[in-house]
Short mmCIF file of C-alpha atoms and ligand atoms in Angstrom, two decimals:
data_model
loop_
_atom_site.label_atom_id
_atom_site.label_comp_id
_atom_site.label_asym_id
_atom_site.label_seq_id
_atom_site.Cartn_x
_atom_site.Cartn_y
_atom_site.Cartn_z
CA MET A 1 -52.06 -8.68 -36.83
CA THR A 2 -47.91 -7.31 -38.05
CA PRO A 3 -47.91 -5.60 -41.37
CA GLY A 4 -48.45 -7.89 -44.54
CA THR A 5 -50.06 -10.45 -42.47
CA PRO A 6 -53.51 -11.38 -45.01
CA MET A 7 -56.23 -10.55 -44.40
CA THR A 8 -58.88 -13.34 -43.59
CA ASP A 9 -61.42 -11.12 -42.27
CA ARG A 10 -64.54 -12.10 -44.50
CA THR A 11 -66.67 -9.56 -42.95
CA VAL A 12 -65.23 -5.75 -44.84
CA VAL A 13 -66.77 -4.74 -48.55
CA VAL A 14 -63.96 -3.19 -49.97
CA GLY A 15 -64.71 -0.01 -52.12
CA ALA A 16 -62.81 2.41 -54.81
CA ALA A 17 -62.53 5.94 -54.61
CA LEU A 18 -61.19 5.59 -58.73
CA LEU A 19 -59.46 8.96 -59.06
CA ASP A 20 -57.90 10.21 -62.42
CA GLY A 21 -57.62 13.35 -63.86
CA GLY A 22 -59.28 15.89 -61.00
CA GLN A 23 -63.05 13.06 -60.68
CA LEU A 24 -64.05 10.27 -58.93
CA LEU A 25 -65.49 7.34 -60.73
CA ALA A 26 -69.19 6.44 -59.09
CA ALA A 27 -71.27 3.58 -60.04
CA ARG A 28 -75.01 2.90 -60.46
CA ARG A 29 -76.16 -0.05 -59.18
CA SER A 30 -78.35 -2.58 -60.80
CA ALA A 31 -79.24 -4.83 -58.58
CA PRO A 32 -80.23 -6.30 -55.63
CA ALA A 33 -83.37 -4.57 -55.46
CA ASP A 34 -83.43 -2.32 -52.94
CA LEU A 35 -79.33 -0.76 -53.79
CA ALA A 36 -80.43 -0.66 -57.01
CA GLY A 37 -80.36 2.90 -59.06
CA ARG A 38 -78.08 4.41 -56.18
CA TRP A 39 -74.87 5.14 -56.84
CA GLU A 40 -72.01 3.78 -54.99
CA LEU A 41 -68.01 3.57 -54.51
CA PRO A 42 -67.22 0.41 -56.67
CA GLY A 43 -65.55 -2.92 -55.16
CA GLY A 44 -67.26 -6.12 -53.19
CA LYS A 45 -66.37 -8.20 -50.11
CA VAL A 46 -62.92 -9.38 -49.30
CA GLU A 47 -62.70 -12.92 -49.54
CA PRO A 48 -60.96 -15.17 -47.02
CA GLY A 49 -57.47 -14.83 -46.98
CA GLU A 50 -57.50 -12.26 -49.45
CA ARG A 51 -55.54 -8.74 -49.02
CA PRO A 52 -58.63 -6.02 -48.73
CA GLU A 53 -55.96 -4.30 -51.60
CA ASP A 54 -55.75 -7.22 -54.01
CA ALA A 55 -59.85 -8.15 -53.29
CA LEU A 56 -60.92 -4.26 -54.44
CA VAL A 57 -58.38 -4.72 -57.70
CA ARG A 58 -59.39 -7.73 -58.02
CA GLU A 59 -63.29 -6.58 -57.85
CA LEU A 60 -62.48 -3.29 -60.42
CA ARG A 61 -61.34 -5.70 -63.10
CA GLU A 62 -64.89 -7.97 -63.01
CA GLU A 63 -66.52 -5.22 -62.72
CA LEU A 64 -65.07 -2.47 -64.34
CA GLY A 65 -63.31 -4.04 -67.00
CA ILE A 66 -59.97 -2.11 -65.30
CA GLU A 67 -57.02 -2.31 -64.26
CA ALA A 68 -56.29 -0.46 -61.69
CA GLU A 69 -54.25 -0.01 -58.23
CA ALA A 70 -54.79 0.63 -54.46
CA VAL A 71 -53.20 3.66 -53.46
CA GLU A 72 -53.89 4.40 -50.11
CA ARG A 73 -56.79 3.27 -47.01
CA VAL A 74 -59.34 6.44 -46.71
CA PRO A 75 -59.56 6.75 -43.00
CA GLY A 76 -62.66 5.37 -41.54
CA GLN A 77 -65.03 2.39 -41.98
CA TRP A 78 -68.45 2.56 -42.31
CA PRO A 79 -71.31 -0.13 -41.40
CA LEU A 80 -73.35 -2.13 -43.32
CA ARG A 81 -76.18 -4.54 -43.14
CA ALA A 82 -74.06 -6.69 -40.14
CA PRO A 83 -71.50 -8.66 -39.92
CA TYR A 84 -70.33 -6.25 -43.05
CA VAL A 85 -67.77 -2.73 -43.09
CA LEU A 86 -66.78 -0.56 -45.36
CA GLN A 87 -63.34 0.17 -45.92
CA VAL A 88 -62.11 2.58 -48.33
CA TRP A 89 -59.04 3.02 -50.90
CA THR A 90 -58.31 5.30 -52.99
CA ALA A 91 -56.82 3.62 -56.62
CA ARG A 92 -56.05 5.45 -59.73
CA LEU A 93 -55.86 3.67 -63.03
CA ARG A 94 -52.78 1.95 -64.39
CA PRO A 95 -51.67 2.76 -67.66
CA GLY A 96 -52.49 1.04 -70.91
CA SER A 97 -55.86 0.33 -68.68
CA PRO A 98 -59.18 0.18 -71.11
CA ALA A 99 -61.73 2.35 -69.80
CA PRO A 100 -63.87 1.83 -67.18
CA ARG A 101 -67.11 0.02 -68.75
CA PRO A 102 -70.06 -1.68 -66.52
CA LEU A 103 -69.61 -5.18 -67.44
CA GLN A 104 -71.91 -6.57 -63.96
CA ASP A 105 -73.71 -5.40 -60.85
CA HIS A 106 -73.85 -1.81 -62.63
CA ASP A 107 -75.56 0.30 -65.47
CA GLU A 108 -74.06 3.33 -65.21
CA LEU A 109 -71.07 4.65 -64.89
CA ARG A 110 -70.05 8.34 -64.80
CA TRP A 111 -66.97 10.79 -63.80
CA LEU A 112 -67.25 13.24 -61.61
CA THR A 113 -66.03 16.71 -60.99
CA PRO A 114 -65.83 18.03 -57.91
CA ASP A 115 -68.96 20.11 -58.28
CA ARG A 116 -70.61 17.59 -59.38
CA ILE A 117 -69.65 14.82 -56.67
CA TRP A 118 -73.09 15.18 -54.88
CA GLU A 119 -75.44 14.90 -57.40
CA VAL A 120 -75.66 10.94 -57.87
CA ASP A 121 -78.28 9.57 -55.30
CA TRP A 122 -75.22 7.70 -53.74
CA LEU A 123 -75.96 4.74 -51.60
CA ASP A 124 -75.97 6.32 -47.37
CA GLN A 125 -73.11 4.06 -46.31
CA ASP A 126 -71.11 5.46 -49.05
CA VAL A 127 -71.31 9.36 -48.50
CA PRO A 128 -68.78 9.27 -45.31
CA ALA A 129 -66.26 7.77 -47.35
CA VAL A 130 -66.88 10.35 -49.98
CA ARG A 131 -66.90 13.20 -47.85
CA GLU A 132 -63.66 12.02 -46.92
CA VAL A 133 -62.09 11.17 -50.77
CA SER A 134 -63.93 14.67 -52.30
CA PRO A 135 -60.51 17.06 -50.82
CA ARG A 136 -58.36 14.43 -52.57
CA LEU A 137 -60.53 15.29 -55.77
CA THR A 138 -58.39 18.66 -56.26
CA THR A 139 -54.69 17.27 -55.83
CA GLY A 140 -55.44 13.85 -57.45
CA PRO A 141 -54.40 10.19 -55.09
CA ARG A 142 -51.31 10.56 -53.64
N1 523 B 1 -71.63 -1.71 -50.36
C1 523 B 1 -72.46 -0.67 -50.13
N2 523 B 1 -71.20 0.26 -50.56
C2 523 B 1 -70.32 0.09 -51.40
C3 523 B 1 -69.88 -1.29 -51.60
C4 523 B 1 -68.92 -1.87 -52.98
C5 523 B 1 -70.60 -2.81 -51.62
O1 523 B 1 -73.08 -0.37 -49.29
N3 523 B 1 -69.58 0.60 -52.24
C6 523 B 1 -72.84 -2.82 -49.99
C7 523 B 1 -73.66 -3.54 -50.79
C8 523 B 1 -73.99 -4.97 -50.42
C9 523 B 1 -72.24 -5.63 -49.78
O2 523 B 1 -71.81 -4.00 -49.86
O3 523 B 1 -74.84 -5.02 -49.26
C10 523 B 1 -71.92 -5.89 -50.70
O4 523 B 1 -71.62 -5.76 -51.98
P1 523 B 1 -70.80 -6.56 -52.62
O5 523 B 1 -72.88 -6.68 -53.53
O6 523 B 1 -71.08 -5.03 -54.86
O7 523 B 1 -70.12 -7.61 -52.55
P2 523 B 1 -69.63 -8.09 -54.41
O8 523 B 1 -70.04 -8.22 -55.84
O9 523 B 1 -68.98 -8.97 -53.34
O10 523 B 1 -71.10 -9.53 -53.13
P3 523 B 1 -71.54 -11.25 -54.28
O11 523 B 1 -72.26 -10.79 -55.50
O12 523 B 1 -72.25 -11.60 -52.75
O13 523 B 1 -70.16 -11.26 -54.24
#
């Protein structure tokens, strides 16, 4: 696929490692029942014809009420319930964005400093991505 070709693969779920001030945002899911109470990198399914980076911005606006931008893809891709796979981008708040608040799918948000990153009960499938991102907390999004 040539660079810039729209992603039409319906099986990608995007997650955002939203970084701000050396902290990572974790979001606690409120649904569905089997995921409720577990923490995730917020995001959701890429829609047909949508670029993953655009899906990320859309999901963060819908779920957290923020204006954010994708910064870079975190290497790797992790299996979810078939046929979905999780891809993660680092992201940052745009200047003037409202602070994140749980509008749908989540009942709590937490900014984690590097020493606290493992204090929340991450979804199993998010753990490898969080592990990839954690060294960037000291340097910020690149
Ligand atoms: N995950 C997941 N980790 C993670 C995300 C964003 C999603 O394991 N960081 C899983 C949870 C769901 C599936 O991916 O099984 C779809 O995520 P969801 O429900 O957040 O996607 P939406 O909001 O696009 O879902 P719809 O309600 O179907 O539109």
